[in-house]
Structures are given as C-alpha cells and as structure tokens.
C-alpha cells in the first residue's frame, strides 16, 4: 500500500495534542490521588521476590521514544488517526481508573547511583507511586507494539521488535514501578482501545444496533449470565481466582456481540484472522469454541461433497485446508488458516455470521455467488464451526440459485444425504424459502 502524503505533518500535530495532554492528565491524577487517605494496594505475596534490575530503566524510558516514532509508521490518514485515538482513549481509561480506583505501589526502592540512579531520579521527579492499575505504561505499550509489529516485515527485525517490547513490559515490574495486578489490567485497557479503534475496517461501535432477533437476545443473556457467575467467583476467590475475570470479560464481549455489534464484533478480517485485540480479549471463549468444534466433529472430521466439487465441513486446520482450491467461510468466531494454504487471497471468502443464528438473505446470496465462482476452478470447502448449520444454509442457497435444486426442501434433502448431521432450524428454512421465492 502506497503511503499517503502529508502524514508526517499529521503525526506531528497529533503529538502536539497528545504530549501535553499526557503530562497534564497523568500529573494531575497523581497529585490529586497523593492527597487522598483512602488509597489501598493489591499485592501478591510472591511479588516480594521480584528483583530490582536498575538497568531495565533504559527499556522502561524507551517507550517515550517509541511513542513518537510510532507516528512515522501509518500508511494512511485513517490508520494514523485511529492509532492516535487509541492512545488517547487509553489515557482517558487509565486516568479515570487512577481517580476512581486509586492504588499505591508499596515497595521502597533503595538509593541508586550512576546513570541508572539519575534516570530513576528524573522519573520520580514526575511520577509518584499512585497511578497504578491499570498500568498506562502497559496500555500504551500494547498499542505501540501492535503498530510496530504490523509494519515490521523482516523476520529478524520482528524478533528485535518483540524482544524489546517484551523487555519494556517486564521493566514495569523490575524497576519496581508497578505491582503485578497493574500489568494484566493495563494490557486489557490497551486491547480494548485497539478493539474500539481497529487499524482498518469498520469501527465496531458505529455499527452497534440493538438485535431484533429474540434468539440473539436469549444467547446474549446466557453469555451475560456466564459473565456474572465468573465475576462473582473471581471476587470471592481472590488471588489467582482473579484470572477468572479474563473469561468473564470474554463472555461479556460475546454477549455484546449478540445484543449489539453482531458478527463484526469478532473483527474477523478478509484473511481469515481475528484482529489482535479480538484474539486477546476473546481468547478464553475462542479456545472453548475451538475445542467444542473438535469435540462435536471428532467422529466425522472430514468435509463431505454435496455436488460438483462443493464440500461442506468444519473450519479446517492447515492440513485439511490444503485439499481445497477455495474456501467460503461463514464462521465469525473461529480463525481460518486458509490464507497460508491457498494460492491467492481471492480464493478465500470470509462471510462472518453469528453462531446459532441463521445467516440473512444478503449473506447467503454472497455465499452462493462465491461458491458458484470458485467451484469451477476446483474443489471448494464451505465451512463454519461445525459444518452443520450456517455453512449448510449457504450450500443450500447455492443449490437453489445455481439451479441444481428447484426447492429449498430438495436442497436440504440433498445436503442431508451427503452430511446427515446437518441442523437447519425454522429460521434457516425461512431464509431459504425467501430465496426460493425470489424471481
């Protein structure tokens, strides 16, 4: 992608806005919190063994330089603006947390000399031990790290980027600037910002619409109940039990996708991958969804040919995907490794739809068109998580619109003959009958 003109000036303007805002908001929050008497702390016993490595003040400070350099990387105004807005949003989230949920760092750092000691002195002249969770340092690191990783193509340099960014993340602990709880909460804040401001594609919150389908609301309530149960368990158990807040958040985002954001909330791209933010925020759910798909299909993992080289099956692994010339994928929640096995990106078509919800007429028409286009070039896999509902309705739509079948019931019978476990609910049949009735 060619770089748009005027981006350096745009980046400088953003820095002129974000720089003063960073120091003013961070400093004022620190000063205000320092005068309060209701400041607690959250420290795990094992943190007493955390070493103090003075030299890690170098990577700790380096994020300031990388913050500025990150504005040289965007290739478009949209990417530049979304990067800046993600950084701004992280600042707002973290500073608000410092004010409403103040925590204090409790370790006393010994006096240090030399260059490292001077760097610590400069830091403590501005930074007091009250701006803790979520760590703004970590939140900004997540956003900056993602930007650098996206624009670093050479494998050796990618290792350098990941290694140095990882060292920055470690340094918040080894400089005795943060307790452990600040790190995962800071990462969470960073990924939320990246989810709100993806580097490309539609903004999820702009597409938010209250679901009209009662089934979507029922599923949203179930996932919301799971969120509540896990949250209560985490609060009751404390300690390591707080990790249950991760799957709780994951289920909350799934619930919001069913109630508001739709399939777009999973942020599955044209390459079959979920965004970095969605992958991390949804990781516990994604793991369960993948295991569930394999458990349901372990007795019948292979795809089944329905007609003329069109196969119906589950989201494939890399080995399975290599057997097909093209893939039409209707799963929103599972990544598909197709781009590493197909000859060209055009041989993969992603049409994300929510699990257990019938695809709408427009999605089925697009799927049918893609199947018709690709099956003439070789075997085509039409897939979803299990290969039993969403993908089956897509194949049925193709059978109808291509003239292979004259009715929705005939298409369903042909699919069941090839793959007996297919499950088409009344909602699926209604959409197919609407397609059948179109002129």
PDB file of C-alpha atoms in Angstrom, residues 95-328:
ATOM      1  CA  UNK A  95      -6.519   8.231  34.298  1.00  0.00           C
ATOM      2  CA  UNK A  96     -10.196   7.674  35.130  1.00  0.00           C
ATOM      3  CA  UNK A  97      -9.214   4.436  36.878  1.00  0.00           C
ATOM      4  CA  UNK A  98      -6.480   6.227  38.854  1.00  0.00           C
ATOM      5  CA  UNK A  99      -9.107   8.674  40.115  1.00  0.00           C
ATOM      6  CA  UNK A 100     -11.927   6.228  40.875  1.00  0.00           C
ATOM      7  CA  UNK A 101      -9.886   3.184  41.934  1.00  0.00           C
ATOM      8  CA  UNK A 102      -6.618   4.511  43.374  1.00  0.00           C
ATOM      9  CA  UNK A 103      -3.875   2.072  44.326  1.00  0.00           C
ATOM     10  CA  UNK A 104      -0.403   2.655  45.763  1.00  0.00           C
ATOM     11  CA  UNK A 105       2.886   0.950  44.990  1.00  0.00           C
ATOM     12  CA  UNK A 106       4.205  -0.346  48.318  1.00  0.00           C
ATOM     13  CA  UNK A 107       7.885  -1.313  47.824  1.00  0.00           C
ATOM     14  CA  UNK A 108      10.602   1.106  48.923  1.00  0.00           C
ATOM     15  CA  UNK A 109      13.292   1.347  46.265  1.00  0.00           C
ATOM     16  CA  UNK A 110      16.850   1.733  47.639  1.00  0.00           C
ATOM     17  CA  UNK A 111      19.028   4.668  46.630  1.00  0.00           C
ATOM     18  CA  UNK A 112      20.709   4.111  43.275  1.00  0.00           C
ATOM     19  CA  UNK A 113      23.726   5.838  41.799  1.00  0.00           C
ATOM     20  CA  UNK A 114      25.208   6.406  38.358  1.00  0.00           C
ATOM     21  CA  UNK A 115      23.281   6.756  35.129  1.00  0.00           C
ATOM     22  CA  UNK A 116      20.517   4.400  36.233  1.00  0.00           C
ATOM     23  CA  UNK A 117      20.106   6.232  39.519  1.00  0.00           C
ATOM     24  CA  UNK A 118      19.864   9.560  37.688  1.00  0.00           C
ATOM     25  CA  UNK A 119      17.187   8.172  35.361  1.00  0.00           C
ATOM     26  CA  UNK A 120      15.208   6.958  38.366  1.00  0.00           C
ATOM     27  CA  UNK A 121      15.533  10.384  39.996  1.00  0.00           C
ATOM     28  CA  UNK A 122      14.252  12.108  36.860  1.00  0.00           C
ATOM     29  CA  UNK A 123      11.354   9.669  36.686  1.00  0.00           C
ATOM     30  CA  UNK A 124      10.389  10.115  40.338  1.00  0.00           C
ATOM     31  CA  UNK A 125      10.502  13.874  39.937  1.00  0.00           C
ATOM     32  CA  UNK A 126       7.382  13.469  37.823  1.00  0.00           C
ATOM     33  CA  UNK A 127       5.925  10.069  38.661  1.00  0.00           C
ATOM     34  CA  UNK A 128       4.546   9.286  42.106  1.00  0.00           C
ATOM     35  CA  UNK A 129       3.540   5.766  43.258  1.00  0.00           C
ATOM     36  CA  UNK A 130      -0.218   6.325  42.914  1.00  0.00           C
ATOM     37  CA  UNK A 131      -1.040   5.855  39.211  1.00  0.00           C
ATOM     38  CA  UNK A 132      -1.062   2.064  39.270  1.00  0.00           C
ATOM     39  CA  UNK A 133      -3.893  -0.038  37.854  1.00  0.00           C
ATOM     40  CA  UNK A 134      -4.404  -0.295  35.001  1.00  0.00           C
ATOM     41  CA  UNK A 135      -0.817   0.496  34.069  1.00  0.00           C
ATOM     42  CA  UNK A 136      -0.853   3.274  31.480  1.00  0.00           C
ATOM     43  CA  UNK A 137       2.674   2.194  30.538  1.00  0.00           C
ATOM     44  CA  UNK A 138       1.392  -1.261  29.583  1.00  0.00           C
ATOM     45  CA  UNK A 139      -1.744   0.045  27.858  1.00  0.00           C
ATOM     46  CA  UNK A 140       0.336   2.333  25.635  1.00  0.00           C
ATOM     47  CA  UNK A 141       2.859  -0.461  25.067  1.00  0.00           C
ATOM     48  CA  UNK A 142       0.152  -2.784  23.715  1.00  0.00           C
ATOM     49  CA  UNK A 143      -0.956  -0.150  21.198  1.00  0.00           C
ATOM     50  CA  UNK A 144       2.570   0.822  20.147  1.00  0.00           C
ATOM     51  CA  UNK A 145       3.747  -2.805  19.998  1.00  0.00           C
ATOM     52  CA  UNK A 146       0.880  -3.703  17.666  1.00  0.00           C
ATOM     53  CA  UNK A 147       1.736  -0.791  15.386  1.00  0.00           C
ATOM     54  CA  UNK A 148       5.418  -1.720  15.123  1.00  0.00           C
ATOM     55  CA  UNK A 149       4.658  -5.427  14.653  1.00  0.00           C
ATOM     56  CA  UNK A 150       2.232  -4.674  11.834  1.00  0.00           C
ATOM     57  CA  UNK A 151       4.806  -2.633   9.919  1.00  0.00           C
ATOM     58  CA  UNK A 152       7.858  -4.819  10.532  1.00  0.00           C
ATOM     59  CA  UNK A 153       8.064  -7.476   7.850  1.00  0.00           C
ATOM     60  CA  UNK A 154      11.622  -8.813   8.041  1.00  0.00           C
ATOM     61  CA  UNK A 155      11.711 -11.852  10.397  1.00  0.00           C
ATOM     62  CA  UNK A 156      14.926 -10.759  12.129  1.00  0.00           C
ATOM     63  CA  UNK A 157      13.612  -7.275  12.835  1.00  0.00           C
ATOM     64  CA  UNK A 158      10.320  -8.727  14.059  1.00  0.00           C
ATOM     65  CA  UNK A 159      12.274 -10.689  16.668  1.00  0.00           C
ATOM     66  CA  UNK A 160      14.010  -7.476  17.691  1.00  0.00           C
ATOM     67  CA  UNK A 161      10.689  -5.641  17.982  1.00  0.00           C
ATOM     68  CA  UNK A 162       9.039  -8.389  20.012  1.00  0.00           C
ATOM     69  CA  UNK A 163      12.088  -8.839  22.213  1.00  0.00           C
ATOM     70  CA  UNK A 164      12.449  -5.155  23.054  1.00  0.00           C
ATOM     71  CA  UNK A 165       8.719  -4.608  23.557  1.00  0.00           C
ATOM     72  CA  UNK A 166       8.604  -7.630  25.838  1.00  0.00           C
ATOM     73  CA  UNK A 167      11.503  -6.174  27.817  1.00  0.00           C
ATOM     74  CA  UNK A 168       9.580  -2.904  28.219  1.00  0.00           C
ATOM     75  CA  UNK A 169       6.642  -4.871  29.570  1.00  0.00           C
ATOM     76  CA  UNK A 170       8.885  -6.698  32.056  1.00  0.00           C
ATOM     77  CA  UNK A 171      10.562  -3.469  33.114  1.00  0.00           C
ATOM     78  CA  UNK A 172       7.449  -2.105  34.843  1.00  0.00           C
ATOM     79  CA  UNK A 173       7.995  -4.853  37.427  1.00  0.00           C
ATOM     80  CA  UNK A 174      11.800  -4.981  37.579  1.00  0.00           C
ATOM     81  CA  UNK A 175      12.078  -1.205  38.093  1.00  0.00           C
ATOM     82  CA  UNK A 176       9.611  -1.515  40.993  1.00  0.00           C
ATOM     83  CA  UNK A 177       7.199   0.873  39.348  1.00  0.00           C
ATOM     84  CA  UNK A 178       4.157  -1.409  39.344  1.00  0.00           C
ATOM     85  CA  UNK A 179       2.653  -4.363  41.125  1.00  0.00           C
ATOM     86  CA  UNK A 180       1.579  -7.348  39.057  1.00  0.00           C
ATOM     87  CA  UNK A 181      -2.157  -6.506  39.020  1.00  0.00           C
ATOM     88  CA  UNK A 182      -1.319  -3.368  37.045  1.00  0.00           C
ATOM     89  CA  UNK A 183       0.097  -5.391  34.133  1.00  0.00           C
ATOM     90  CA  UNK A 184      -2.870  -7.538  33.000  1.00  0.00           C
ATOM     91  CA  UNK A 185      -5.291  -4.693  33.671  1.00  0.00           C
ATOM     92  CA  UNK A 186      -3.105  -2.363  31.611  1.00  0.00           C
ATOM     93  CA  UNK A 187      -2.959  -4.909  28.776  1.00  0.00           C
ATOM     94  CA  UNK A 188      -6.734  -5.210  28.954  1.00  0.00           C
ATOM     95  CA  UNK A 189      -7.108  -1.432  28.616  1.00  0.00           C
ATOM     96  CA  UNK A 190      -4.772  -1.440  25.620  1.00  0.00           C
ATOM     97  CA  UNK A 191      -6.627  -4.227  23.816  1.00  0.00           C
ATOM     98  CA  UNK A 192      -9.985  -2.579  24.494  1.00  0.00           C
ATOM     99  CA  UNK A 193      -8.646   0.575  22.831  1.00  0.00           C
ATOM    100  CA  UNK A 194      -7.382  -1.406  19.836  1.00  0.00           C
ATOM    101  CA  UNK A 195     -10.773  -3.113  19.563  1.00  0.00           C
ATOM    102  CA  UNK A 196     -12.550   0.254  19.651  1.00  0.00           C
ATOM    103  CA  UNK A 197     -10.146   1.722  17.072  1.00  0.00           C
ATOM    104  CA  UNK A 198      -9.064  -1.093  14.688  1.00  0.00           C
ATOM    105  CA  UNK A 199      -6.386  -0.017  12.223  1.00  0.00           C
ATOM    106  CA  UNK A 200      -8.681  -0.827   9.277  1.00  0.00           C
ATOM    107  CA  UNK A 201     -12.246  -1.824   8.577  1.00  0.00           C
ATOM    108  CA  UNK A 202     -15.434  -0.546  10.206  1.00  0.00           C
ATOM    109  CA  UNK A 203     -15.482   0.777  13.750  1.00  0.00           C
ATOM    110  CA  UNK A 204     -17.484  -1.711  15.859  1.00  0.00           C
ATOM    111  CA  UNK A 205     -19.273   0.875  17.968  1.00  0.00           C
ATOM    112  CA  UNK A 206     -20.509   2.714  14.873  1.00  0.00           C
ATOM    113  CA  UNK A 207     -22.238  -0.447  13.685  1.00  0.00           C
ATOM    114  CA  UNK A 208     -23.909  -1.119  17.020  1.00  0.00           C
ATOM    115  CA  UNK A 209     -27.608  -1.863  16.630  1.00  0.00           C
ATOM    116  CA  UNK A 210     -29.986  -3.461  19.112  1.00  0.00           C
ATOM    117  CA  UNK A 211     -30.694  -7.002  17.926  1.00  0.00           C
ATOM    118  CA  UNK A 212     -34.183  -7.598  16.556  1.00  0.00           C
ATOM    119  CA  UNK A 213     -33.970 -11.394  16.683  1.00  0.00           C
ATOM    120  CA  UNK A 214     -35.239 -12.766  20.051  1.00  0.00           C
ATOM    121  CA  UNK A 215     -32.816 -15.671  19.783  1.00  0.00           C
ATOM    122  CA  UNK A 216     -29.878 -13.280  19.739  1.00  0.00           C
ATOM    123  CA  UNK A 217     -31.144 -11.745  22.984  1.00  0.00           C
ATOM    124  CA  UNK A 218     -31.548 -15.171  24.580  1.00  0.00           C
ATOM    125  CA  UNK A 219     -27.972 -16.052  23.696  1.00  0.00           C
ATOM    126  CA  UNK A 220     -26.761 -12.657  24.886  1.00  0.00           C
ATOM    127  CA  UNK A 221     -28.446 -13.232  28.245  1.00  0.00           C
ATOM    128  CA  UNK A 222     -26.851 -16.673  28.584  1.00  0.00           C
ATOM    129  CA  UNK A 223     -23.383 -15.304  27.923  1.00  0.00           C
ATOM    130  CA  UNK A 224     -24.142 -12.401  30.252  1.00  0.00           C
ATOM    131  CA  UNK A 225     -25.102 -14.874  32.978  1.00  0.00           C
ATOM    132  CA  UNK A 226     -21.801 -16.642  32.450  1.00  0.00           C
ATOM    133  CA  UNK A 227     -20.046 -13.300  32.880  1.00  0.00           C
ATOM    134  CA  UNK A 228     -21.839 -12.648  36.162  1.00  0.00           C
ATOM    135  CA  UNK A 229     -21.066 -16.114  37.571  1.00  0.00           C
ATOM    136  CA  UNK A 230     -17.366 -15.929  36.689  1.00  0.00           C
ATOM    137  CA  UNK A 231     -17.083 -12.392  38.059  1.00  0.00           C
ATOM    138  CA  UNK A 232     -18.644 -13.390  41.378  1.00  0.00           C
ATOM    139  CA  UNK A 233     -16.324 -16.405  41.619  1.00  0.00           C
ATOM    140  CA  UNK A 234     -13.292 -14.234  40.888  1.00  0.00           C
ATOM    141  CA  UNK A 235     -14.257 -11.730  43.586  1.00  0.00           C
ATOM    142  CA  UNK A 236     -14.964 -14.473  46.113  1.00  0.00           C
ATOM    143  CA  UNK A 237     -11.787 -16.470  45.463  1.00  0.00           C
ATOM    144  CA  UNK A 238      -9.407 -13.533  45.119  1.00  0.00           C
ATOM    145  CA  UNK A 239      -5.715 -14.176  44.493  1.00  0.00           C
ATOM    146  CA  UNK A 240      -5.242 -16.451  41.496  1.00  0.00           C
ATOM    147  CA  UNK A 241      -9.015 -16.644  41.160  1.00  0.00           C
ATOM    148  CA  UNK A 242      -8.925 -13.134  39.725  1.00  0.00           C
ATOM    149  CA  UNK A 243      -7.810 -14.704  36.444  1.00  0.00           C
ATOM    150  CA  UNK A 244     -11.448 -15.736  36.044  1.00  0.00           C
ATOM    151  CA  UNK A 245     -12.105 -12.105  35.158  1.00  0.00           C
ATOM    152  CA  UNK A 246     -10.490 -12.794  31.768  1.00  0.00           C
ATOM    153  CA  UNK A 247     -13.049 -15.407  30.645  1.00  0.00           C
ATOM    154  CA  UNK A 248     -15.729 -13.230  32.273  1.00  0.00           C
ATOM    155  CA  UNK A 249     -14.720 -10.328  30.046  1.00  0.00           C
ATOM    156  CA  UNK A 250     -14.538 -12.661  27.061  1.00  0.00           C
ATOM    157  CA  UNK A 251     -18.116 -13.821  27.599  1.00  0.00           C
ATOM    158  CA  UNK A 252     -19.243 -10.227  28.140  1.00  0.00           C
ATOM    159  CA  UNK A 253     -17.898  -9.219  24.735  1.00  0.00           C
ATOM    160  CA  UNK A 254     -19.614 -12.223  23.132  1.00  0.00           C
ATOM    161  CA  UNK A 255     -22.860 -11.196  24.828  1.00  0.00           C
ATOM    162  CA  UNK A 256     -22.463  -7.660  23.460  1.00  0.00           C
ATOM    163  CA  UNK A 257     -21.820  -9.069  20.003  1.00  0.00           C
ATOM    164  CA  UNK A 258     -25.129 -10.923  20.088  1.00  0.00           C
ATOM    165  CA  UNK A 259     -27.025  -7.968  21.551  1.00  0.00           C
ATOM    166  CA  UNK A 260     -25.375  -5.040  19.747  1.00  0.00           C
ATOM    167  CA  UNK A 261     -22.367  -5.473  17.500  1.00  0.00           C
ATOM    168  CA  UNK A 262     -23.221  -8.583  15.519  1.00  0.00           C
ATOM    169  CA  UNK A 263     -20.586 -10.665  13.773  1.00  0.00           C
ATOM    170  CA  UNK A 264     -18.472  -7.536  13.213  1.00  0.00           C
ATOM    171  CA  UNK A 265     -17.643  -7.530  16.922  1.00  0.00           C
ATOM    172  CA  UNK A 266     -15.390 -10.550  16.384  1.00  0.00           C
ATOM    173  CA  UNK A 267     -13.343  -8.457  13.915  1.00  0.00           C
ATOM    174  CA  UNK A 268     -12.611 -11.316  11.538  1.00  0.00           C
ATOM    175  CA  UNK A 269     -10.763  -9.980   8.518  1.00  0.00           C
ATOM    176  CA  UNK A 270     -10.640 -10.923   4.861  1.00  0.00           C
ATOM    177  CA  UNK A 271      -7.561 -13.021   5.619  1.00  0.00           C
ATOM    178  CA  UNK A 272      -9.495 -15.290   7.975  1.00  0.00           C
ATOM    179  CA  UNK A 273      -7.815 -13.969  11.106  1.00  0.00           C
ATOM    180  CA  UNK A 274      -9.385 -12.150  14.015  1.00  0.00           C
ATOM    181  CA  UNK A 275      -7.820  -8.823  14.958  1.00  0.00           C
ATOM    182  CA  UNK A 276      -5.090  -8.857  17.600  1.00  0.00           C
ATOM    183  CA  UNK A 277      -7.417  -7.109  20.031  1.00  0.00           C
ATOM    184  CA  UNK A 278     -10.328  -9.507  19.484  1.00  0.00           C
ATOM    185  CA  UNK A 279      -7.992 -12.506  19.724  1.00  0.00           C
ATOM    186  CA  UNK A 280      -6.684 -11.477  23.139  1.00  0.00           C
ATOM    187  CA  UNK A 281      -9.971 -10.190  24.554  1.00  0.00           C
ATOM    188  CA  UNK A 282     -11.850 -13.282  23.398  1.00  0.00           C
ATOM    189  CA  UNK A 283      -9.060 -15.831  23.930  1.00  0.00           C
ATOM    190  CA  UNK A 284     -10.818 -17.947  26.624  1.00  0.00           C
ATOM    191  CA  UNK A 285     -14.021 -18.076  24.573  1.00  0.00           C
ATOM    192  CA  UNK A 286     -12.145 -18.787  21.333  1.00  0.00           C
ATOM    193  CA  UNK A 287     -10.318 -21.696  22.960  1.00  0.00           C
ATOM    194  CA  UNK A 288     -13.603 -23.168  24.192  1.00  0.00           C
ATOM    195  CA  UNK A 289     -15.250 -22.615  20.795  1.00  0.00           C
ATOM    196  CA  UNK A 290     -12.404 -24.410  19.001  1.00  0.00           C
ATOM    197  CA  UNK A 291     -12.438 -27.335  21.456  1.00  0.00           C
ATOM    198  CA  UNK A 292     -16.228 -27.529  21.126  1.00  0.00           C
ATOM    199  CA  UNK A 293     -15.997 -27.656  17.328  1.00  0.00           C
ATOM    200  CA  UNK A 294     -13.481 -30.503  17.511  1.00  0.00           C
ATOM    201  CA  UNK A 295     -15.446 -32.473  20.118  1.00  0.00           C
ATOM    202  CA  UNK A 296     -18.647 -32.306  18.079  1.00  0.00           C
ATOM    203  CA  UNK A 297     -16.895 -33.382  14.873  1.00  0.00           C
ATOM    204  CA  UNK A 298     -14.175 -35.757  16.079  1.00  0.00           C
ATOM    205  CA  UNK A 299     -16.096 -38.799  14.829  1.00  0.00           C
ATOM    206  CA  UNK A 300     -16.596 -37.146  11.439  1.00  0.00           C
ATOM    207  CA  UNK A 301     -13.825 -34.564  10.903  1.00  0.00           C
ATOM    208  CA  UNK A 302     -13.783 -34.727   7.118  1.00  0.00           C
ATOM    209  CA  UNK A 303     -15.785 -32.496   4.798  1.00  0.00           C
ATOM    210  CA  UNK A 304     -18.495 -34.061   2.596  1.00  0.00           C
ATOM    211  CA  UNK A 305     -19.052 -33.412  -1.094  1.00  0.00           C
ATOM    212  CA  UNK A 306     -22.574 -32.207  -1.785  1.00  0.00           C
ATOM    213  CA  UNK A 307     -22.426 -31.613  -5.552  1.00  0.00           C
ATOM    214  CA  UNK A 308     -19.969 -30.665  -8.316  1.00  0.00           C
ATOM    215  CA  UNK A 309     -16.893 -30.359  -6.099  1.00  0.00           C
ATOM    216  CA  UNK A 310     -18.633 -28.295  -3.407  1.00  0.00           C
ATOM    217  CA  UNK A 311     -17.817 -29.666   0.052  1.00  0.00           C
ATOM    218  CA  UNK A 312     -19.451 -28.953   3.387  1.00  0.00           C
ATOM    219  CA  UNK A 313     -17.458 -29.141   6.627  1.00  0.00           C
ATOM    220  CA  UNK A 314     -15.999 -27.539   9.717  1.00  0.00           C
ATOM    221  CA  UNK A 315     -13.418 -24.736   9.794  1.00  0.00           C
ATOM    222  CA  UNK A 316     -10.325 -26.621   8.645  1.00  0.00           C
ATOM    223  CA  UNK A 317      -6.854 -26.909  10.056  1.00  0.00           C
ATOM    224  CA  UNK A 318      -3.909 -26.190   7.750  1.00  0.00           C
ATOM    225  CA  UNK A 319      -3.649 -29.807   6.578  1.00  0.00           C
ATOM    226  CA  UNK A 320      -7.369 -30.006   5.848  1.00  0.00           C
ATOM    227  CA  UNK A 321      -7.404 -26.627   4.070  1.00  0.00           C
ATOM    228  CA  UNK A 322      -4.644 -27.662   1.660  1.00  0.00           C
ATOM    229  CA  UNK A 323      -7.012 -30.115  -0.043  1.00  0.00           C
ATOM    230  CA  UNK A 324      -9.196 -27.312  -1.447  1.00  0.00           C
ATOM    231  CA  UNK A 325      -8.747 -24.756  -4.186  1.00  0.00           C
ATOM    232  CA  UNK A 326     -11.015 -22.245  -2.406  1.00  0.00           C
ATOM    233  CA  UNK A 327     -12.788 -21.784   0.913  1.00  0.00           C
ATOM    234  CA  UNK A 328     -16.023 -19.955   1.735  1.00  0.00           C
TER     235      UNK A 328
END
